[in-house]
PDB file of C-alpha atoms in Angstrom:
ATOM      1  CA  UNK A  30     131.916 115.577 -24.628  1.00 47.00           C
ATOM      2  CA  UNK A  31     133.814 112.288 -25.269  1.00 52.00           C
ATOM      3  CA  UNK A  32     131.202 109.466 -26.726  1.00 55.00           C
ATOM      4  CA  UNK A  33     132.444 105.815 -25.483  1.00 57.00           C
ATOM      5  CA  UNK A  34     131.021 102.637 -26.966  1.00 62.00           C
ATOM      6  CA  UNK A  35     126.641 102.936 -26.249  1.00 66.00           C
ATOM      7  CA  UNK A  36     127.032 106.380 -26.466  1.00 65.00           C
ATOM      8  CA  UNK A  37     127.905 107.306 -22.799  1.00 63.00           C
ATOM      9  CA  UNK A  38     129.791 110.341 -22.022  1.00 63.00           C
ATOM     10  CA  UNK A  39     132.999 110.265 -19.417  1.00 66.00           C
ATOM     11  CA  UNK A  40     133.048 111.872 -16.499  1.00 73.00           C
ATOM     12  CA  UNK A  41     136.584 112.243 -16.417  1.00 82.00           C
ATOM     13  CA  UNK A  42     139.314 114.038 -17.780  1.00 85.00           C
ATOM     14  CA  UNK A  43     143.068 114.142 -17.389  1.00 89.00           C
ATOM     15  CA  UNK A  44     145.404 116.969 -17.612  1.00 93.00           C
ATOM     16  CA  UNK A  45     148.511 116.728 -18.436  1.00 95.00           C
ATOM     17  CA  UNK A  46     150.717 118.884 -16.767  1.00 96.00           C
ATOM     18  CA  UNK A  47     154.839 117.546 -17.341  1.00 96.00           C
ATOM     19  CA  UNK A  48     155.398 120.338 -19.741  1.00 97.00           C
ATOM     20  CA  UNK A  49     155.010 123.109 -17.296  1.00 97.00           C
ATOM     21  CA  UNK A  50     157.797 121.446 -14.723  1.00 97.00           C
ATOM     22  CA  UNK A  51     159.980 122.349 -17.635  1.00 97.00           C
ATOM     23  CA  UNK A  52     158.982 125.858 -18.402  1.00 98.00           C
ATOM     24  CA  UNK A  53     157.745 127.090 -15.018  1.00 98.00           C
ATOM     25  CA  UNK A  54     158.692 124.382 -12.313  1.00 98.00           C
ATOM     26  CA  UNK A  55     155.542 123.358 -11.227  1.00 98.00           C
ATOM     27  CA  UNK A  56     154.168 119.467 -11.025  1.00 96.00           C
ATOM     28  CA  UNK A  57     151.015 118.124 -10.744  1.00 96.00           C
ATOM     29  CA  UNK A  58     151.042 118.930  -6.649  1.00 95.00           C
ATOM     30  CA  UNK A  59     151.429 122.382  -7.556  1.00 97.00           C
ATOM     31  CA  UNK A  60     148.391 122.701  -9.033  1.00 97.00           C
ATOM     32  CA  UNK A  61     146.089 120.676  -6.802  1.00 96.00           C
ATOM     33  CA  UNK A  62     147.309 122.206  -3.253  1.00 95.00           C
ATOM     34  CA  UNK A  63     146.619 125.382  -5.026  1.00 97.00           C
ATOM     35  CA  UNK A  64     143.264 124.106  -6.038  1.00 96.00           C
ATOM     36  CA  UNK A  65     142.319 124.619  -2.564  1.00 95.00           C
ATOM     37  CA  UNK A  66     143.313 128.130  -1.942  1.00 96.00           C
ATOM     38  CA  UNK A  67     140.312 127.747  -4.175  1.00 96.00           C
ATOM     39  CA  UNK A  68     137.559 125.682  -2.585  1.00 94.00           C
ATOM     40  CA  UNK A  69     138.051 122.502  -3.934  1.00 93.00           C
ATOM     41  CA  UNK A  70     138.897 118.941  -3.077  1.00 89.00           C
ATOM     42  CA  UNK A  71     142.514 118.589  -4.194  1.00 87.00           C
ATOM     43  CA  UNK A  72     141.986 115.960  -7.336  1.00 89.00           C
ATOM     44  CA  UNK A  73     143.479 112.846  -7.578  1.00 87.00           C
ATOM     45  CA  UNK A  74     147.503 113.249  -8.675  1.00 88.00           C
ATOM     46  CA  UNK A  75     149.737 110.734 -11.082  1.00 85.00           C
ATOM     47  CA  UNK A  76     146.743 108.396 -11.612  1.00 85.00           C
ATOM     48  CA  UNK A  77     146.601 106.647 -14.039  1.00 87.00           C
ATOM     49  CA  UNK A  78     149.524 108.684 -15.722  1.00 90.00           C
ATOM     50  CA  UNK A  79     152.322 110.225 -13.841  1.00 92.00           C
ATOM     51  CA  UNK A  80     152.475 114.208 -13.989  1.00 94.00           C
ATOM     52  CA  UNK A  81     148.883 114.665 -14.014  1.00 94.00           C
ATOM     53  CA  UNK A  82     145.529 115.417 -12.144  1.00 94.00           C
ATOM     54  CA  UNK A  83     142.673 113.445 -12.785  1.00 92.00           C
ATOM     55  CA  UNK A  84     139.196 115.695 -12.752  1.00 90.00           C
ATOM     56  CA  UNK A  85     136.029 114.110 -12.069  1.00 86.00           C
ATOM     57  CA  UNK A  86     133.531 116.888 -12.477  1.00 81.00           C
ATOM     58  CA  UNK A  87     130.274 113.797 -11.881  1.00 74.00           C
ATOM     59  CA  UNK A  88     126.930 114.495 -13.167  1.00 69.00           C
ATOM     60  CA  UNK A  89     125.735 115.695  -9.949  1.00 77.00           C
ATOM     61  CA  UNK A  90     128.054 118.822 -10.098  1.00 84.00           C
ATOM     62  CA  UNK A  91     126.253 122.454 -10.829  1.00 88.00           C
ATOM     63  CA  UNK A  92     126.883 124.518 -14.099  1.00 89.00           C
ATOM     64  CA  UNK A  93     127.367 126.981 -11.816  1.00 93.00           C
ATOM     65  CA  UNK A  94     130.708 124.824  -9.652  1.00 92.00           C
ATOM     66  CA  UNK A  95     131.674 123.709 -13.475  1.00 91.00           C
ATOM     67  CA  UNK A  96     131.848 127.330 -14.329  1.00 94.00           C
ATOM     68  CA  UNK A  97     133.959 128.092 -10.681  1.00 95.00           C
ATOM     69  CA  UNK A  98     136.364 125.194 -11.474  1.00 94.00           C
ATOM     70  CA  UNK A  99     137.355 126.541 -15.440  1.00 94.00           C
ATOM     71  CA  UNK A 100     137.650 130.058 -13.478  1.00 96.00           C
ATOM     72  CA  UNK A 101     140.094 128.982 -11.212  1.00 97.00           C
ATOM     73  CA  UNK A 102     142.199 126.923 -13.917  1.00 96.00           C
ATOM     74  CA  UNK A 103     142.238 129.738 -15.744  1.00 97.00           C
ATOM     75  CA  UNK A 104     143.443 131.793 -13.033  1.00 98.00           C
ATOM     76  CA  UNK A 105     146.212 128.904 -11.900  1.00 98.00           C
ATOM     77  CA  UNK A 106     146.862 128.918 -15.532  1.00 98.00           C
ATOM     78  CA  UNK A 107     147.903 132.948 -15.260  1.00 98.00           C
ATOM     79  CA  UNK A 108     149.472 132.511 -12.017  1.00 98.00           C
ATOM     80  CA  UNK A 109     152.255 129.692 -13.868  1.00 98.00           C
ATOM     81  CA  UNK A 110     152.753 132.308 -17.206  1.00 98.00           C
ATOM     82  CA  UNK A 111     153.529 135.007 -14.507  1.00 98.00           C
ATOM     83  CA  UNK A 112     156.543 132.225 -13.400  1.00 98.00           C
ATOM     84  CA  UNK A 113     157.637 131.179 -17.191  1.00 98.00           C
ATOM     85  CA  UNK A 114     157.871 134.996 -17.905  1.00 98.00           C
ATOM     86  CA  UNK A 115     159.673 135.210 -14.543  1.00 98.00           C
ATOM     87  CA  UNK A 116     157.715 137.763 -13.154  1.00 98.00           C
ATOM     88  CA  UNK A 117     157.311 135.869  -9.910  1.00 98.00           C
ATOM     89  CA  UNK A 118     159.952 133.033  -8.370  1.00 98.00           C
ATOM     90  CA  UNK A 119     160.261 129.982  -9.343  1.00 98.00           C
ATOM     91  CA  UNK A 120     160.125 128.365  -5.789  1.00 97.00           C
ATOM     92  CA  UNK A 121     158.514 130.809  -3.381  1.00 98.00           C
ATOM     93  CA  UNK A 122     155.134 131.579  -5.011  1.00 98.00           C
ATOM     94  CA  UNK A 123     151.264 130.901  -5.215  1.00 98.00           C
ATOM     95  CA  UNK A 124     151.628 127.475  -6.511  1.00 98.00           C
ATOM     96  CA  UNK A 125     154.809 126.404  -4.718  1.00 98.00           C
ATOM     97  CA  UNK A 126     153.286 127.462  -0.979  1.00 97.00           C
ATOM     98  CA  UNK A 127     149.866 126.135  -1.317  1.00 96.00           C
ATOM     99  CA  UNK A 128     147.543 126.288   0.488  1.00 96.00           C
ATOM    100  CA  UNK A 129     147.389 128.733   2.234  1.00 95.00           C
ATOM    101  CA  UNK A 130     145.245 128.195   5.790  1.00 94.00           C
ATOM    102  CA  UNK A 131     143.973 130.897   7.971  1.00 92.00           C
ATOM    103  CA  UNK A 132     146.506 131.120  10.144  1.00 91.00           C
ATOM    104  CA  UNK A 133     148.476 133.113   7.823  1.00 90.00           C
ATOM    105  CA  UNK A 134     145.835 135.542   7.897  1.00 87.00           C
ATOM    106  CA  UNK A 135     146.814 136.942  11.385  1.00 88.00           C
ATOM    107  CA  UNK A 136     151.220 137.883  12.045  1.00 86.00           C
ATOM    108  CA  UNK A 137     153.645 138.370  10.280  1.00 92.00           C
ATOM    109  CA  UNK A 138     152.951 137.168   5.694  1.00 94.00           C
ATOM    110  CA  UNK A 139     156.292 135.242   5.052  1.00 94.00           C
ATOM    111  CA  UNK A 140     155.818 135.469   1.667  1.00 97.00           C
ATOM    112  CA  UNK A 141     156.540 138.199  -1.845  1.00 97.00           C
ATOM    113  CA  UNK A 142     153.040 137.927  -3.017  1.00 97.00           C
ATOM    114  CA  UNK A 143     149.999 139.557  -1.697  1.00 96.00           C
ATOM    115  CA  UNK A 144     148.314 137.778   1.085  1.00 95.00           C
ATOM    116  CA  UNK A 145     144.986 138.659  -0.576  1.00 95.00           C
ATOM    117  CA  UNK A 146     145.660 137.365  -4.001  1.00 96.00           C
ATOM    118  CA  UNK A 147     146.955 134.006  -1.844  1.00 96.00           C
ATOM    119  CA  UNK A 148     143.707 133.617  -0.003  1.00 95.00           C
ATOM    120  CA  UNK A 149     141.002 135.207  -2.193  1.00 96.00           C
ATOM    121  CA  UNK A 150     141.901 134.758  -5.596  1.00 96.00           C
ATOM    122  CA  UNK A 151     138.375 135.026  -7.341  1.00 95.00           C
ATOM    123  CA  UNK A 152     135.187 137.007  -6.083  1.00 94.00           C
ATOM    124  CA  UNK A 153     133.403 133.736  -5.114  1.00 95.00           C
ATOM    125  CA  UNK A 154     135.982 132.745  -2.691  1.00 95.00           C
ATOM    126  CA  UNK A 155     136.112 135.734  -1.024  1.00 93.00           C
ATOM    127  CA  UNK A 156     132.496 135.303  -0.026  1.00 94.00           C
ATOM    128  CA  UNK A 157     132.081 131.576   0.240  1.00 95.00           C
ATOM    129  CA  UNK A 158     135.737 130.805   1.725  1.00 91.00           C
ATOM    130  CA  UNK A 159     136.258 126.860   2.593  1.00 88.00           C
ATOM    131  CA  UNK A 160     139.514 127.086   4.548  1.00 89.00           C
ATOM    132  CA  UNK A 161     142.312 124.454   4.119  1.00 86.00           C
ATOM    133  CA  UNK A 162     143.154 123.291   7.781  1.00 83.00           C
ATOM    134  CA  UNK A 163     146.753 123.280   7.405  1.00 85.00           C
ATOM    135  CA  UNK A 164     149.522 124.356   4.752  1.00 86.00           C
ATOM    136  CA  UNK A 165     151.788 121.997   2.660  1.00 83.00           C
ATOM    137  CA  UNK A 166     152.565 118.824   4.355  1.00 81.00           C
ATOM    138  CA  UNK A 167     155.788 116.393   3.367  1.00 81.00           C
ATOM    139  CA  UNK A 168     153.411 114.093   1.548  1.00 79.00           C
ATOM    140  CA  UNK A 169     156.849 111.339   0.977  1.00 81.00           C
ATOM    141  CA  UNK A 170     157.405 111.472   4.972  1.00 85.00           C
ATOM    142  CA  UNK A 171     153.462 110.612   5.416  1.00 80.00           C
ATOM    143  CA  UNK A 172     153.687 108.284   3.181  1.00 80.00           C
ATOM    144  CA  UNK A 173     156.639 106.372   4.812  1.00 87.00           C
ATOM    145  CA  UNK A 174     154.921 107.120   8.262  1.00 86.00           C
ATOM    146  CA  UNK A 175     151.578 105.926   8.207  1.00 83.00           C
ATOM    147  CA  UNK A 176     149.747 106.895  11.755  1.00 83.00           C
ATOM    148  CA  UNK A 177     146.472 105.441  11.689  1.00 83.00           C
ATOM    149  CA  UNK A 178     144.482 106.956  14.820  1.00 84.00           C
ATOM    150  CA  UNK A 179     141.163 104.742  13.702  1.00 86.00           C
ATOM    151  CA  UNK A 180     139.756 103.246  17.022  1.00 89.00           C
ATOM    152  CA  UNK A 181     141.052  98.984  16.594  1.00 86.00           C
ATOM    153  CA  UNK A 182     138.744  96.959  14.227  1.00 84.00           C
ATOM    154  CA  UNK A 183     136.836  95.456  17.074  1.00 88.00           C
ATOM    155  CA  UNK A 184     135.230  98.232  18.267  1.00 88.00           C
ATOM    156  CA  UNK A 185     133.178  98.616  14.913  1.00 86.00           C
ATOM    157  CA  UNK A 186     131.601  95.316  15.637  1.00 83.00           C
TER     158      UNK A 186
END
């Protein structure tokens, strides 16, 4: 753990993940839509730094969900080498497609990897699924077009 000054630990840590859109193509997005193949929040991207993800594992989090979020860096970690060894594409794989909701789980799989590997990737998720609602969005074109469908400001008071 990291002291700071009074000897309080942080509860935050940044990777730093530029180097891999060099040796595999894969940003910072990458990783945290494939964070929720899964089961977990999607972290917050390019804050404070550009390139990275900001984890906030608080105090209130489990050994047990600590343990589940190494596991599945460790397997996101496998699933870039198997790109940099080009094994797998470099824009139609795991990371690049992600998420992956349920309604690929019925039709036609549009894509070269397994749609098990895609879906379930460790033992845990399998059993305790959490499933994303939707598959990649054009985050810029959000952005631009904010719709806000919030009931108008008076009605809250």
């Amino acid at each position: 753990q990291r002291r700071v000054h009074g000897g309080f630990c942080a509860h935050e840590f940044i990777l730093d993940l530029r180097p891999l859109k060099r040796t595999a193509g894969v940003e910072a997005e990458d990783v945290a839509k494939r964070l929720m193949d899964y089961g977990f929040h999607a972290p917050t991207m390019s804050f404070p730094v550009a390139g990275t993800l900001m984890i906030e594992p608080t105090e209130s989090e489990s050994k047990f969900e600590l343990d589940r979020l190494i596991e599945a860096f460790l397997s996101i970690r496998e699933e870039i080498r198997e790109i940099e060894e080009g094994r797998v594409s470099r824009t139609n794989n795991l990371l690049k497609n992600s998420p992956h909701p349920a309604k690929l789980l019925t039709g036609e799989w549009p894509y070269p990897y397994e749609r098990e590997r895609a879906v379930f990737p460790t033992r845990y998720v399998k059993e305790h699924k959490f499933w994303p609602t939707v598959g990649r969005i054009d985050n810029v074109f959000g952005d631009r077009n904010f719709n806000c469908s919030c009931p108008p400001l008076d009605s809250y008071m």
